[in-house]
Amino acid sequence: TLGDLQRLDATASTPLLWVALVAVEPDGTVVANLRAPIAINPDRMIGRQILPNDSTYPIRHVLMPADS
C-alpha cells in the first residue's frame, strides 16, 4: 500500500527485497509465513513486516512435513 511504501521511504519504482520467514517446528515440520513477508528497502536499510488485510496466503504453509 502507499502507507507501507512511505514507511519504507520508497516509491512504486523502488526495488525492494522480499523475505518470507521460515521456521522448523519442534516435530521437524518446516513452515513458511507467506501472509506476512518482510519488505526491505536496501537503499535506505529500512524494513518492515507487511500484513495485508485481504491476503489469501497462509501464515503457516508447510514446506516439508516432519519425517520426510
Coordinates of N, CA and C in Angstrom, one line a residue:
T1 N 0.8 -1.2 0.0 CA 0.0 0.0 0.0 C 0.9 1.2 0.0
L2 N 0.3 2.4 -0.3 CA 1.0 3.6 -0.3 C 1.6 3.9 1.1
G3 N 0.9 3.6 2.2 CA 1.4 3.8 3.5 C 2.6 2.9 3.8
D4 N 2.6 1.7 3.3 CA 3.8 0.8 3.5 C 5.0 1.3 2.8
L5 N 4.7 1.8 1.5 CA 5.8 2.4 0.8 C 6.4 3.6 1.5
Q6 N 5.6 4.5 2.0 CA 6.0 5.6 2.7 C 6.9 5.3 3.9
R7 N 6.4 4.3 4.7 CA 7.2 3.8 5.9 C 8.5 3.2 5.5
L8 N 8.6 2.7 4.3 CA 9.9 2.1 3.8 C 10.7 3.2 3.1
D9 N 10.2 4.4 3.0 CA 10.9 5.5 2.3 C 11.2 5.1 0.8
A10 N 10.1 4.6 0.2 CA 10.2 4.0 -1.1 C 9.1 4.6 -2.0
T11 N 9.2 4.4 -3.3 CA 8.2 4.7 -4.3 C 7.8 3.4 -5.0
A12 N 6.8 3.5 -5.9 CA 6.4 2.3 -6.6 C 7.5 1.8 -7.5
S13 N 8.4 2.6 -7.8 CA 9.5 2.1 -8.7 C 10.8 1.7 -7.9
T14 N 10.8 1.8 -6.6 CA 11.9 1.4 -5.8 C 12.0 -0.1 -5.8
P15 N 13.2 -0.7 -6.1 CA 13.3 -2.1 -6.0 C 13.4 -2.5 -4.5
L16 N 12.5 -3.4 -4.1 CA 12.5 -3.9 -2.7 C 12.9 -5.4 -2.6
L17 N 13.5 -5.8 -1.5 CA 13.8 -7.2 -1.3 C 12.6 -7.7 -0.4
W18 N 12.2 -8.9 -0.8 CA 11.0 -9.6 -0.1 C 11.6 -10.8 0.6
V19 N 11.3 -11.0 1.9 CA 11.8 -12.1 2.6 C 10.6 -12.8 3.3
A20 N 10.5 -14.1 3.1 CA 9.5 -14.9 3.8 C 10.2 -15.6 5.0
L21 N 9.6 -15.6 6.1 CA 10.1 -16.2 7.3 C 9.9 -17.7 7.3
V22 N 10.9 -18.5 7.5 CA 10.8 -20.0 7.5 C 11.2 -20.5 8.9
A23 N 10.5 -21.4 9.4 CA 10.8 -22.0 10.7 C 10.7 -23.5 10.7
V24 N 11.5 -24.1 11.6 CA 11.4 -25.5 11.8 C 10.7 -25.7 13.1
E25 N 9.5 -26.4 13.1 CA 8.8 -26.7 14.3 C 9.4 -27.8 15.1
P26 N 9.0 -27.9 16.4 CA 9.6 -29.0 17.3 C 9.6 -30.4 16.7
D27 N 8.5 -30.7 15.9 CA 8.4 -32.0 15.4 C 9.2 -32.2 14.1
G28 N 9.9 -31.1 13.6 CA 10.7 -31.2 12.4 C 10.0 -30.7 11.1
T29 N 8.7 -30.3 11.2 CA 8.0 -29.7 10.1 C 8.6 -28.4 9.8
V30 N 8.8 -28.1 8.5 CA 9.4 -26.8 8.0 C 8.2 -26.0 7.4
V31 N 8.0 -24.8 8.0 CA 6.9 -24.0 7.5 C 7.3 -22.6 7.2
A32 N 6.6 -22.0 6.3 CA 6.9 -20.6 5.9 C 5.7 -19.7 6.1
N33 N 5.9 -18.5 6.5 CA 4.9 -17.5 6.7 C 4.8 -16.7 5.4
L34 N 3.8 -17.1 4.6 CA 3.6 -16.4 3.3 C 2.7 -15.2 3.4
R35 N 1.9 -15.1 4.5 CA 1.0 -14.0 4.6 C 1.6 -12.7 5.0
A36 N 2.7 -12.7 5.8 CA 3.3 -11.5 6.3 C 4.8 -11.5 6.0
P37 N 5.2 -11.2 4.7 CA 6.6 -11.2 4.4 C 7.2 -9.9 4.9
I38 N 8.5 -9.9 4.9 CA 9.2 -8.6 5.3 C 9.7 -8.0 4.0
A39 N 9.4 -6.7 3.9 CA 9.9 -5.9 2.7 C 11.0 -5.0 3.2
I40 N 12.1 -5.0 2.4 CA 13.3 -4.2 2.8 C 13.6 -3.3 1.6
N41 N 13.8 -2.0 2.0 CA 14.4 -1.1 1.0 C 15.9 -1.1 1.2
P42 N 16.7 -1.7 0.4 CA 18.1 -1.9 0.6 C 18.9 -0.5 0.5
D43 N 18.3 0.4 -0.3 CA 19.0 1.7 -0.4 C 18.9 2.5 0.9
R44 N 17.9 2.4 1.6 CA 17.7 3.1 2.9 C 17.9 2.2 4.1
M45 N 18.1 0.9 3.9 CA 18.3 0.0 5.0 C 17.1 0.1 6.0
I46 N 15.9 0.1 5.4 CA 14.7 0.1 6.2 C 13.8 -1.1 5.8
G47 N 13.3 -1.8 6.8 CA 12.4 -2.9 6.6 C 11.2 -2.9 7.5
R48 N 10.2 -3.6 7.0 CA 9.0 -3.8 7.9 C 8.3 -5.0 7.4
Q49 N 7.6 -5.6 8.4 CA 6.7 -6.7 8.0 C 5.4 -6.2 7.5
I50 N 5.0 -6.8 6.4 CA 3.8 -6.3 5.7 C 2.7 -7.4 6.0
L51 N 1.6 -6.9 6.5 CA 0.5 -7.8 6.8 C -0.8 -7.3 6.1
P52 N -1.1 -7.6 4.9 CA -2.3 -7.1 4.2 C -3.5 -7.8 4.8
N53 N -4.6 -7.0 4.9 CA -5.9 -7.5 5.4 C -6.5 -8.5 4.5
D54 N -6.3 -8.4 3.2 CA -7.0 -9.2 2.2 C -6.2 -10.3 1.6
S55 N -5.1 -10.7 2.3 CA -4.2 -11.8 1.8 C -4.9 -13.1 1.8
T56 N -4.7 -13.9 0.7 CA -5.2 -15.3 0.7 C -4.1 -16.3 1.0
Y57 N -2.9 -15.8 1.2 CA -1.8 -16.7 1.6 C -1.8 -17.1 3.0
P58 N -1.4 -18.3 3.4 CA -1.4 -18.7 4.8 C -0.3 -18.2 5.6
I59 N -0.5 -18.1 6.9 CA 0.6 -17.8 7.8 C 1.5 -19.0 8.0
R60 N 0.9 -20.2 8.0 CA 1.7 -21.4 8.2 C 1.5 -22.3 7.0
H61 N 2.5 -22.2 6.1 CA 2.5 -23.0 4.8 C 3.6 -24.1 5.0
V62 N 3.2 -25.3 5.0 CA 4.1 -26.4 5.2 C 5.0 -26.6 3.9
L63 N 6.3 -26.5 4.1 CA 7.2 -26.7 3.0 C 7.7 -28.1 3.0
M64 N 7.9 -28.7 4.2 CA 8.3 -30.1 4.3 C 7.7 -30.6 5.6
P65 N 6.9 -31.7 5.5 CA 6.3 -32.3 6.7 C 7.4 -33.0 7.5
A66 N 7.1 -33.2 8.8 CA 8.0 -33.9 9.7 C 8.3 -35.3 9.1
D67 N 9.5 -35.8 9.4 CA 9.9 -37.1 9.0 C 9.8 -37.4 7.5
S68 N 10.2 -36.4 6.7 CA 10.2 -36.5 5.2 C 11.5 -37.1 4.8

